[in-house]
Coordinates of C-alpha atoms in Angstrom, one line a residue:
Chain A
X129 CA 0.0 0.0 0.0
X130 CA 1.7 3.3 -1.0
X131 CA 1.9 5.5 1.9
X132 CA 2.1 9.6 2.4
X133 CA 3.0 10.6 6.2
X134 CA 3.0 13.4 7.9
X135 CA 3.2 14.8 11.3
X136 CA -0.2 15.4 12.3
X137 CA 0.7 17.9 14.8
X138 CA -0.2 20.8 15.6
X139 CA 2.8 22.8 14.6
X140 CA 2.8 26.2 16.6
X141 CA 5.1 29.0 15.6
X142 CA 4.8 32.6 16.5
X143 CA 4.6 35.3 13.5
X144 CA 7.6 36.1 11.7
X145 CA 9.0 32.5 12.3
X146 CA 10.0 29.6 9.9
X147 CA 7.1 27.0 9.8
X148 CA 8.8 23.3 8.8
X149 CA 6.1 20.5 7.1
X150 CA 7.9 17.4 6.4
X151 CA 6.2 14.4 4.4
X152 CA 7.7 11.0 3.6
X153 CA 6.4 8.7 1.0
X154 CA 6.7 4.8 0.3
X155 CA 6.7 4.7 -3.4
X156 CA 10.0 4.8 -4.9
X157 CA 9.2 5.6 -8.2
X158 CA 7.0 9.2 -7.3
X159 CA 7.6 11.8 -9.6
X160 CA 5.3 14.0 -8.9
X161 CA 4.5 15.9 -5.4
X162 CA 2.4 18.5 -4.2
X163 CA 1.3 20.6 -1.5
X164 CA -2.1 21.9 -0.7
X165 CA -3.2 23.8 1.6
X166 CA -6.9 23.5 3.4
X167 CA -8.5 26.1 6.0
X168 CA -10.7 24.4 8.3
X169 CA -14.3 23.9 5.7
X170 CA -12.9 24.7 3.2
X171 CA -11.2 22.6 0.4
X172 CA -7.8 22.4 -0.5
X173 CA -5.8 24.9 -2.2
X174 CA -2.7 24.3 -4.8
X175 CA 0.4 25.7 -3.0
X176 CA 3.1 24.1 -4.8
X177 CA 4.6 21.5 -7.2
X178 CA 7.5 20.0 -7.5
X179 CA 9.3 17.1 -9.6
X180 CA 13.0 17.3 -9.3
X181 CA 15.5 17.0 -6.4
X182 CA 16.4 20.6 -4.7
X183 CA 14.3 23.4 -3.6
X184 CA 11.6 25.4 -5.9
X185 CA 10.7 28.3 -4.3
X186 CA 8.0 30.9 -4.9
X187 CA 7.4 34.0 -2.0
X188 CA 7.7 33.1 0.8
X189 CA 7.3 29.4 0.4
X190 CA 10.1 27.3 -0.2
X191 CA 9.7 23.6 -1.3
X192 CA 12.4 21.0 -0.4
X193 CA 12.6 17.1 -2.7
X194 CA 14.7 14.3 -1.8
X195 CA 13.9 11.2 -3.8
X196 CA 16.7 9.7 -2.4
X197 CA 15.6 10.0 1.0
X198 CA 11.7 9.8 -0.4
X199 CA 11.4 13.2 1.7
X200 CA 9.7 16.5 1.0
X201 CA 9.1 19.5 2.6
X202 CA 8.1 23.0 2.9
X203 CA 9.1 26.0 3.9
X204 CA 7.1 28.8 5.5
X205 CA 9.1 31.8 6.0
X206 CA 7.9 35.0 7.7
X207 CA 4.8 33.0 9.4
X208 CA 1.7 34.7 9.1
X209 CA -1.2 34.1 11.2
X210 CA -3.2 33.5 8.1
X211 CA -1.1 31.1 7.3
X212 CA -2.7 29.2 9.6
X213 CA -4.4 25.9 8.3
X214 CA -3.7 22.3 7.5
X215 CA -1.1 21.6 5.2
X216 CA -1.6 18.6 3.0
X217 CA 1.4 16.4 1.4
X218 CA -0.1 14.8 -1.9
X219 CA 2.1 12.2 -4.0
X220 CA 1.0 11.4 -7.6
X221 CA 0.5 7.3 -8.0
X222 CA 3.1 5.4 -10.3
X223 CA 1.9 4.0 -13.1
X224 CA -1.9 4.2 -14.9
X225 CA -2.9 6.5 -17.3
X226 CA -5.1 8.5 -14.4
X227 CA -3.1 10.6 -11.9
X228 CA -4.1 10.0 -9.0
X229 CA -3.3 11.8 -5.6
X230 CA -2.2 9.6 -2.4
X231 CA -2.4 12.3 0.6
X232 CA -0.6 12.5 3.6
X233 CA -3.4 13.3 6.6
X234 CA -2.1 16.8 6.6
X235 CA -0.8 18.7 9.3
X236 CA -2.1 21.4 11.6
X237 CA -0.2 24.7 11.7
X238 CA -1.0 27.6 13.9
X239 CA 1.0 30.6 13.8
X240 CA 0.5 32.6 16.9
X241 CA 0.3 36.4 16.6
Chain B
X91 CA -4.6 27.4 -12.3
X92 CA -8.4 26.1 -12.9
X93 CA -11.4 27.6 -11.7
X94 CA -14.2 24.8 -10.3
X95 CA -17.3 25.4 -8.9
X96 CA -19.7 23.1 -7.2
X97 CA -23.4 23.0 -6.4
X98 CA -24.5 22.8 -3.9
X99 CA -22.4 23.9 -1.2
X100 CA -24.4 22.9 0.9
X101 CA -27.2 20.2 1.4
X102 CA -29.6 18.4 4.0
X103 CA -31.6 15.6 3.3
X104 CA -33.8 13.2 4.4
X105 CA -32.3 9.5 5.0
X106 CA -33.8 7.4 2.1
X107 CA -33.5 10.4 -0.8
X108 CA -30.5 11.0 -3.6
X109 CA -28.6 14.1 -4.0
X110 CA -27.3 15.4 -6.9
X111 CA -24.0 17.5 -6.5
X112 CA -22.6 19.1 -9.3
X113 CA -18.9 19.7 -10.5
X114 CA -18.3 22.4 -13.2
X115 CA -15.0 23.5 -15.0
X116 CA -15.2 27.0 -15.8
X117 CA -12.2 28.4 -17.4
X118 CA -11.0 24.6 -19.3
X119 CA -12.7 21.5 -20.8
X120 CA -11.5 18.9 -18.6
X121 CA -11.5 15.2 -19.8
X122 CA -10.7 14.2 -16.4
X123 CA -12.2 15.1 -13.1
X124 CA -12.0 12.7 -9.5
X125 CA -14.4 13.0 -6.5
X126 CA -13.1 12.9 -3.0
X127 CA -15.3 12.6 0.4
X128 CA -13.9 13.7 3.5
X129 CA -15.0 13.3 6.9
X130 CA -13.9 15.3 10.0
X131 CA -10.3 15.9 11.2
X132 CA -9.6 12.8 8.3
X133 CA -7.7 13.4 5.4
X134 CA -9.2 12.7 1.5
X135 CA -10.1 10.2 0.5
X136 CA -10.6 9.2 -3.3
X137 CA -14.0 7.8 -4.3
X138 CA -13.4 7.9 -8.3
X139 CA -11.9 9.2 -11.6
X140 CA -14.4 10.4 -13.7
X141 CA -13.4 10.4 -17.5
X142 CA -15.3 12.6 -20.1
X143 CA -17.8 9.9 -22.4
X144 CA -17.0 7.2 -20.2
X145 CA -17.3 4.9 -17.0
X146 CA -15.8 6.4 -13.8
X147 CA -13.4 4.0 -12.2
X148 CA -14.2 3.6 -8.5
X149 CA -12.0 3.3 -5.7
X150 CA -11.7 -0.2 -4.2
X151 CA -14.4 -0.2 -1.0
X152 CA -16.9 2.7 -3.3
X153 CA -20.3 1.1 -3.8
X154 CA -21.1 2.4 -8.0
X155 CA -24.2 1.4 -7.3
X156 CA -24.4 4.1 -4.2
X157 CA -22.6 6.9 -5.8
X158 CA -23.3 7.3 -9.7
X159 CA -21.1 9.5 -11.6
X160 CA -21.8 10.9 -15.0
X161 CA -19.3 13.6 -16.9
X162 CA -20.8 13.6 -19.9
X163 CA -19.0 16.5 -21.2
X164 CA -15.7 18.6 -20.6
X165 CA -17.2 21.2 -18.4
X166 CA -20.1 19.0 -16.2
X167 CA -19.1 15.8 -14.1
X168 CA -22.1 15.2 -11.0
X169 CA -22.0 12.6 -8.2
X170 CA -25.6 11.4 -6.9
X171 CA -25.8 9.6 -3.5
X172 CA -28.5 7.5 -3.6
X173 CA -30.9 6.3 -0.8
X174 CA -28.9 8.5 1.5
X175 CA -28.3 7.9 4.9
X176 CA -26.4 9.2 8.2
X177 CA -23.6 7.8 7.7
X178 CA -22.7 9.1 4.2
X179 CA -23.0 12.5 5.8
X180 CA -19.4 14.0 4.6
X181 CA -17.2 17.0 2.5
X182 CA -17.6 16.1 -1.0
X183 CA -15.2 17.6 -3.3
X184 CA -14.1 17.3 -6.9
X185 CA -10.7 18.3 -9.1
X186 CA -10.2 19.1 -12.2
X187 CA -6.9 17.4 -13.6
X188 CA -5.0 19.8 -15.8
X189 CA -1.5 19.9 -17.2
X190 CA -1.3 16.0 -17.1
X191 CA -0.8 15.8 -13.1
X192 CA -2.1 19.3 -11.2
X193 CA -5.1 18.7 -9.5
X194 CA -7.6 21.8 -8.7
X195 CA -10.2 21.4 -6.3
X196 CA -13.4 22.7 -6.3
X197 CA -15.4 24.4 -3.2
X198 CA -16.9 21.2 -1.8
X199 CA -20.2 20.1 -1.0
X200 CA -21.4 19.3 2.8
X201 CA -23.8 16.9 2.5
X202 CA -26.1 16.2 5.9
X203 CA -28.1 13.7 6.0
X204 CA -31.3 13.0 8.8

């Protein structure tokens, strides 16, 4: 069964600070990976993609692969407290002509004021 | 990006009726479209790939029966729960799949069932 986790949390920074997500996956042959963002009743939001090993980065949110380590990340820098929300890790299935999206169970951020 | 709407976003229903909820791609014909359900504090969970003029492939543990899906064209994919009850009381939302992998997600639909 391919696997996303994440730390469930919560994860509480105060304003101004770094925010750290980390998500591990099981399938070795992922390419794709994504985070989303999702405000309590609300549905997720496309933060960020990324396919290659590094760091893409766009504002102030920085996104971190390893496929060696089958480790990604992101980056939250200069916490806002709107910022707060659940941050979901997503992994795109190998194989199959449909894409479809394994997700972590998110994790909880708060970013205190 | 995409731009997805849903209707209702909201709904409350008697146990025993079917619900209708609609997903619409507004700014892209999408030959692809999946439904999720999530219940509280849990996170997604896929219930089926919808393809444009053809059968939607469930998830393994979705009833087809239960939860019919139709996207019979590039802008319209629904999802009807039928003979609803309690326990199918969840967040429905649908994606759009564009540039081969991104998935954009519509507004969701909270479906209550009495």
């Amino acid at each position: 069964q391919k696997e996303v986790e994440q730390n469930s949390g919560p994860l509480s920074v105060p304003e101004g600070a770094i925010a750290s997500l980390n998500c591990t996956y099981s399938d070795r042959v992922s390419q794709s990976f994504f985070w989303y963002r999702q405000y309590s009743g609300k549905s997720p939001e496309l933060i960020m993609s990324i396919y290659s090993n590094g760091d893409k980065e766009d504002g102030r949110f920085t996104a971190q692969l390893n496929k060696a380590s089958q480790y990604v990340s992101l980056l939250i820098r200069d916490s806002q407290p709107s910022d707060s929300a659940t941050y979901l890790c997503a992994v795109i299935e190998s194989g199959g002509s449909n894409y479809k999206l394994t997700f972590g169970k998110g994790t909880l951020l708060t970013v205190n004021p | 990006g995409a731009v997805v709407s849903q209707h209702p976003s909201w709904v409350i229903c008697k146990s025993g009726t079917s619900v209708k909820i609609e997903c619409r791609s507004l700014d892209f014909q999408a030959t692809t479209m999946f439904w999720y359900r999530q219940f509280p504090k849990q996170s997604l969970m896929l219930m089926a790939t919808s393809n444009e003029g053809s059968k939607a492939t469930y998830e393994q543990g979705v009833e087809k029966d239960k939860f019919l899906i139709n996207h019979a064209s590039l802008t319209l994919s629904t999802l009807t729960v039928t003979s609803a009850h309690p326990e199918d009381s969840s967040f429905y939302i649908c994606s759009v799949q564009r540039n081969t992998d991104t998935q954009y997600f519509g507004p969701g639909t909270r479906l209550t069932v009495l």
